[in-house]
Amino acid sequence: MKLQPPITDDDIEALLTGHLSPARRRVVEDALGAQPDLRRRVEALQADQDALRAIAADLLSEPIPDRFLALLDADAASLDRPARRRHGT
Amino acid sequence: METRRQALLDELPRLRRYARMLVGDPAHADDLVQDCLVRAISNLDRWQLGTNMRAWLFTIMRNVLFNNLRRARRSPFLDCGGDAMDTVPVAADQEQRMRVLDVDKAFTRLPSAHKEVFLLIAVEGLDYEEAAQILGVPVGTVKSRLSRARNDLRTSLDKSDKPQPQDADFAERIRRGA
């Protein structure tokens, strides 16, 4: 029987946020394949994150209210005045 | 060359979304964004072009939120209530649509500290170091908080799931072709 290396919480986090190296990802997915309960939980966590991202993506597409644009325009001149010179820059 | 005004404009949708997902109520969220923008504009000459404006704005947003809550004598970690969505986002199928509704409801009930790590890492895609700077906590705290946030969300969703047929019975019926 092939020994599976332990999967850490960091591995699961990295899997969920897409930060695993391809090699480590293969190892983690193999190990999950041998642990159905853990795999199911990770799949559920992934689905939760996908749902949250769907909500977030939807919110990003809302138009910006005029009052915020007006704030930027009211200060147009001062917004892009040159930065104060800092010591050493 | 990008101007400061354009850089600020580019960040408005994310800033607004962050506020909205934190506090739920759209009017409250927009008031926060307003306060945040006023502060950002008045301090804009302290921000260097080419550096991370998003992180800078999120930090200001948090300060505004905490100051407002302190003035109203509420704990910054009380849930402010309200769903983030007015309408259900388009999802591929019925099961996904239900899940999105459930996740939205469960997310709003998380403590603010959990919402924040979720938003910064899993939604905004910041790395741990950036999130740690914005939140003013060590990287290790960000990691453990996010892990706890995910599991608390999952647990609350599990509790609200309708009961399912026993997995074993179901598998057996499938195998027998029933």
Short mmCIF file of N, CA and C in Angstrom, two decimals, chain A residues 6-86:
data_model
loop_
_atom_site.label_atom_id
_atom_site.label_comp_id
_atom_site.label_asym_id
_atom_site.label_seq_id
_atom_site.Cartn_x
_atom_site.Cartn_y
_atom_site.Cartn_z
N PRO A 6 1.18 13.36 4.84
CA PRO A 6 0.06 14.07 5.48
C PRO A 6 -0.26 15.36 4.74
N ILE A 7 -1.55 15.69 4.66
CA ILE A 7 -1.97 16.96 4.09
C ILE A 7 -2.15 17.95 5.23
N THR A 8 -1.54 19.11 5.08
CA THR A 8 -1.64 20.13 6.14
C THR A 8 -2.80 21.08 5.84
N ASP A 9 -3.19 21.83 6.87
CA ASP A 9 -4.19 22.89 6.67
C ASP A 9 -3.69 23.89 5.63
N ASP A 10 -2.39 24.16 5.65
CA ASP A 10 -1.82 25.08 4.67
C ASP A 10 -2.00 24.56 3.25
N ASP A 11 -1.86 23.23 3.09
CA ASP A 11 -2.07 22.63 1.77
C ASP A 11 -3.50 22.87 1.29
N ILE A 12 -4.45 22.65 2.20
CA ILE A 12 -5.85 22.81 1.82
C ILE A 12 -6.14 24.26 1.47
N GLU A 13 -5.61 25.17 2.29
CA GLU A 13 -5.78 26.59 1.98
C GLU A 13 -5.19 26.93 0.61
N ALA A 14 -3.99 26.45 0.39
CA ALA A 14 -3.31 26.76 -0.88
C ALA A 14 -4.07 26.15 -2.06
N LEU A 15 -4.65 24.97 -1.85
CA LEU A 15 -5.44 24.34 -2.90
C LEU A 15 -6.66 25.21 -3.22
N LEU A 16 -7.31 25.69 -2.17
CA LEU A 16 -8.53 26.47 -2.36
C LEU A 16 -8.26 27.82 -3.02
N THR A 17 -7.10 28.41 -2.73
CA THR A 17 -6.81 29.71 -3.32
C THR A 17 -5.91 29.61 -4.55
N GLY A 18 -5.62 28.40 -4.98
CA GLY A 18 -4.86 28.19 -6.21
C GLY A 18 -3.39 28.51 -6.11
N HIS A 19 -2.82 28.32 -4.90
CA HIS A 19 -1.42 28.68 -4.70
C HIS A 19 -0.48 27.49 -4.58
N LEU A 20 -0.96 26.31 -4.89
CA LEU A 20 -0.09 25.13 -4.83
C LEU A 20 0.74 25.04 -6.10
N SER A 21 2.00 24.64 -5.95
CA SER A 21 2.79 24.33 -7.14
C SER A 21 2.16 23.11 -7.80
N PRO A 22 2.32 22.97 -9.13
CA PRO A 22 1.72 21.82 -9.81
C PRO A 22 2.12 20.48 -9.19
N ALA A 23 3.39 20.38 -8.78
CA ALA A 23 3.86 19.13 -8.19
C ALA A 23 3.16 18.85 -6.86
N ARG A 24 3.12 19.88 -6.01
CA ARG A 24 2.49 19.71 -4.69
C ARG A 24 0.99 19.47 -4.86
N ARG A 25 0.40 20.12 -5.85
CA ARG A 25 -1.03 19.95 -6.11
C ARG A 25 -1.36 18.50 -6.43
N ARG A 26 -0.50 17.87 -7.26
CA ARG A 26 -0.72 16.47 -7.61
C ARG A 26 -0.66 15.60 -6.36
N VAL A 27 0.33 15.89 -5.51
CA VAL A 27 0.50 15.12 -4.28
C VAL A 27 -0.74 15.26 -3.39
N VAL A 28 -1.20 16.50 -3.24
CA VAL A 28 -2.35 16.77 -2.37
C VAL A 28 -3.61 16.11 -2.94
N GLU A 29 -3.80 16.22 -4.25
CA GLU A 29 -5.00 15.62 -4.84
C GLU A 29 -4.97 14.10 -4.75
N ASP A 30 -3.79 13.50 -4.92
CA ASP A 30 -3.66 12.05 -4.74
C ASP A 30 -4.03 11.66 -3.31
N ALA A 31 -3.49 12.42 -2.35
CA ALA A 31 -3.75 12.11 -0.95
C ALA A 31 -5.24 12.27 -0.64
N LEU A 32 -5.86 13.28 -1.20
CA LEU A 32 -7.30 13.47 -0.98
C LEU A 32 -8.09 12.31 -1.58
N GLY A 33 -7.60 11.80 -2.71
CA GLY A 33 -8.27 10.67 -3.35
C GLY A 33 -8.37 9.47 -2.43
N ALA A 34 -7.39 9.36 -1.51
CA ALA A 34 -7.39 8.22 -0.60
C ALA A 34 -8.12 8.52 0.71
N GLN A 35 -8.64 9.73 0.85
CA GLN A 35 -9.35 10.10 2.08
C GLN A 35 -10.70 10.72 1.72
N PRO A 36 -11.68 9.89 1.42
CA PRO A 36 -12.96 10.39 0.88
C PRO A 36 -13.67 11.40 1.77
N ASP A 37 -13.62 11.23 3.10
CA ASP A 37 -14.29 12.19 3.98
C ASP A 37 -13.65 13.56 3.86
N LEU A 38 -12.33 13.58 3.93
CA LEU A 38 -11.61 14.85 3.81
C LEU A 38 -11.82 15.46 2.43
N ARG A 39 -11.82 14.59 1.42
CA ARG A 39 -12.02 15.10 0.06
C ARG A 39 -13.38 15.76 -0.08
N ARG A 40 -14.40 15.12 0.50
CA ARG A 40 -15.76 15.69 0.42
C ARG A 40 -15.82 17.04 1.11
N ARG A 41 -15.12 17.14 2.25
CA ARG A 41 -15.14 18.41 2.97
C ARG A 41 -14.44 19.50 2.16
N VAL A 42 -13.30 19.15 1.57
CA VAL A 42 -12.57 20.13 0.76
C VAL A 42 -13.41 20.55 -0.44
N GLU A 43 -14.11 19.60 -1.04
CA GLU A 43 -14.99 19.94 -2.17
C GLU A 43 -16.10 20.89 -1.72
N ALA A 44 -16.63 20.65 -0.53
CA ALA A 44 -17.67 21.55 0.00
C ALA A 44 -17.09 22.94 0.25
N LEU A 45 -15.90 23.02 0.83
CA LEU A 45 -15.25 24.31 1.06
C LEU A 45 -15.02 25.04 -0.27
N GLN A 46 -14.62 24.29 -1.29
CA GLN A 46 -14.41 24.87 -2.61
C GLN A 46 -15.71 25.43 -3.17
N ALA A 47 -16.79 24.68 -3.03
CA ALA A 47 -18.08 25.13 -3.53
C ALA A 47 -18.55 26.38 -2.78
N ASP A 48 -18.30 26.42 -1.48
CA ASP A 48 -18.65 27.61 -0.69
C ASP A 48 -17.90 28.83 -1.23
N GLN A 49 -16.60 28.62 -1.49
CA GLN A 49 -15.78 29.74 -1.99
C GLN A 49 -16.26 30.18 -3.37
N ASP A 50 -16.59 29.22 -4.22
CA ASP A 50 -17.10 29.55 -5.55
C ASP A 50 -18.36 30.40 -5.45
N ALA A 51 -19.25 30.02 -4.52
CA ALA A 51 -20.49 30.77 -4.33
C ALA A 51 -20.18 32.19 -3.86
N LEU A 52 -19.26 32.31 -2.91
CA LEU A 52 -18.89 33.63 -2.40
C LEU A 52 -18.30 34.48 -3.51
N ARG A 53 -17.48 33.88 -4.35
CA ARG A 53 -16.88 34.62 -5.46
C ARG A 53 -17.93 35.03 -6.49
N ALA A 54 -18.95 34.19 -6.67
CA ALA A 54 -20.03 34.55 -7.59
C ALA A 54 -20.77 35.78 -7.08
N ILE A 55 -21.05 35.80 -5.78
CA ILE A 55 -21.68 36.97 -5.15
C ILE A 55 -20.80 38.20 -5.36
N ALA A 56 -19.51 38.02 -5.11
CA ALA A 56 -18.56 39.13 -5.21
C ALA A 56 -18.46 39.65 -6.65
N ALA A 57 -18.41 38.74 -7.61
CA ALA A 57 -18.29 39.15 -9.01
C ALA A 57 -19.51 39.97 -9.44
N ASP A 58 -20.66 39.53 -8.95
CA ASP A 58 -21.89 40.23 -9.28
C ASP A 58 -21.86 41.67 -8.73
N LEU A 59 -21.37 41.82 -7.51
CA LEU A 59 -21.33 43.14 -6.89
C LEU A 59 -20.35 44.07 -7.61
N LEU A 60 -19.30 43.48 -8.18
CA LEU A 60 -18.30 44.30 -8.85
C LEU A 60 -18.85 44.98 -10.09
N SER A 61 -19.90 44.43 -10.65
CA SER A 61 -20.41 44.96 -11.91
C SER A 61 -21.42 46.08 -11.72
N GLU A 62 -21.70 46.44 -10.47
CA GLU A 62 -22.65 47.54 -10.25
C GLU A 62 -22.03 48.88 -10.67
N PRO A 63 -22.84 49.74 -11.27
CA PRO A 63 -22.29 51.04 -11.68
C PRO A 63 -21.95 51.91 -10.46
N ILE A 64 -20.95 52.76 -10.62
CA ILE A 64 -20.52 53.63 -9.52
C ILE A 64 -21.50 54.79 -9.39
N PRO A 65 -22.01 55.04 -8.18
CA PRO A 65 -22.95 56.16 -7.99
C PRO A 65 -22.30 57.49 -8.33
N ASP A 66 -23.10 58.41 -8.83
CA ASP A 66 -22.60 59.73 -9.23
C ASP A 66 -21.89 60.45 -8.09
N ARG A 67 -22.37 60.28 -6.87
CA ARG A 67 -21.80 61.09 -5.80
C ARG A 67 -20.33 60.78 -5.56
N PHE A 68 -19.90 59.56 -5.87
CA PHE A 68 -18.48 59.23 -5.72
C PHE A 68 -17.67 59.84 -6.86
N LEU A 69 -18.25 59.77 -8.07
CA LEU A 69 -17.56 60.39 -9.21
C LEU A 69 -17.43 61.90 -8.99
N ALA A 70 -18.49 62.47 -8.42
CA ALA A 70 -18.48 63.92 -8.16
C ALA A 70 -17.38 64.29 -7.17
N LEU A 71 -17.17 63.44 -6.19
CA LEU A 71 -16.08 63.67 -5.22
C LEU A 71 -14.74 63.76 -5.92
N LEU A 72 -14.52 62.82 -6.84
CA LEU A 72 -13.25 62.80 -7.57
C LEU A 72 -13.12 64.01 -8.47
N ASP A 73 -14.22 64.40 -9.10
CA ASP A 73 -14.15 65.53 -10.03
C ASP A 73 -14.00 66.86 -9.28
N ALA A 74 -14.65 66.97 -8.13
CA ALA A 74 -14.57 68.22 -7.37
C ALA A 74 -13.14 68.56 -7.00
N ASP A 75 -12.35 67.48 -6.80
CA ASP A 75 -10.98 67.69 -6.36
C ASP A 75 -9.97 67.48 -7.47
N ALA A 76 -10.46 67.49 -8.72
CA ALA A 76 -9.63 67.10 -9.86
C ALA A 76 -8.27 67.79 -9.87
N ALA A 77 -8.32 69.08 -9.61
CA ALA A 77 -7.07 69.84 -9.69
C ALA A 77 -6.08 69.38 -8.62
N SER A 78 -6.56 69.21 -7.40
CA SER A 78 -5.64 68.89 -6.31
C SER A 78 -5.23 67.42 -6.32
N LEU A 79 -6.05 66.54 -6.96
CA LEU A 79 -5.74 65.11 -6.95
C LEU A 79 -4.41 64.81 -7.60
N ASP A 80 -4.13 65.55 -8.64
CA ASP A 80 -2.91 65.21 -9.36
C ASP A 80 -1.83 66.27 -9.27
N ARG A 81 -1.90 67.03 -8.18
CA ARG A 81 -0.76 67.93 -7.99
C ARG A 81 0.45 67.08 -7.65
N PRO A 82 1.64 67.60 -7.91
CA PRO A 82 2.84 66.79 -7.68
C PRO A 82 2.94 66.39 -6.20
N ALA A 83 3.47 65.21 -5.96
CA ALA A 83 3.65 64.75 -4.58
C ALA A 83 4.67 65.63 -3.88
N ARG A 84 4.45 65.78 -2.54
CA ARG A 84 5.46 66.50 -1.76
C ARG A 84 6.75 65.71 -1.84
N ARG A 85 7.84 66.45 -2.02
CA ARG A 85 9.13 65.74 -2.08
C ARG A 85 9.43 65.17 -0.70
N ARG A 86 9.77 63.87 -0.72
CA ARG A 86 10.14 63.26 0.55
C ARG A 86 11.64 63.27 0.70
#
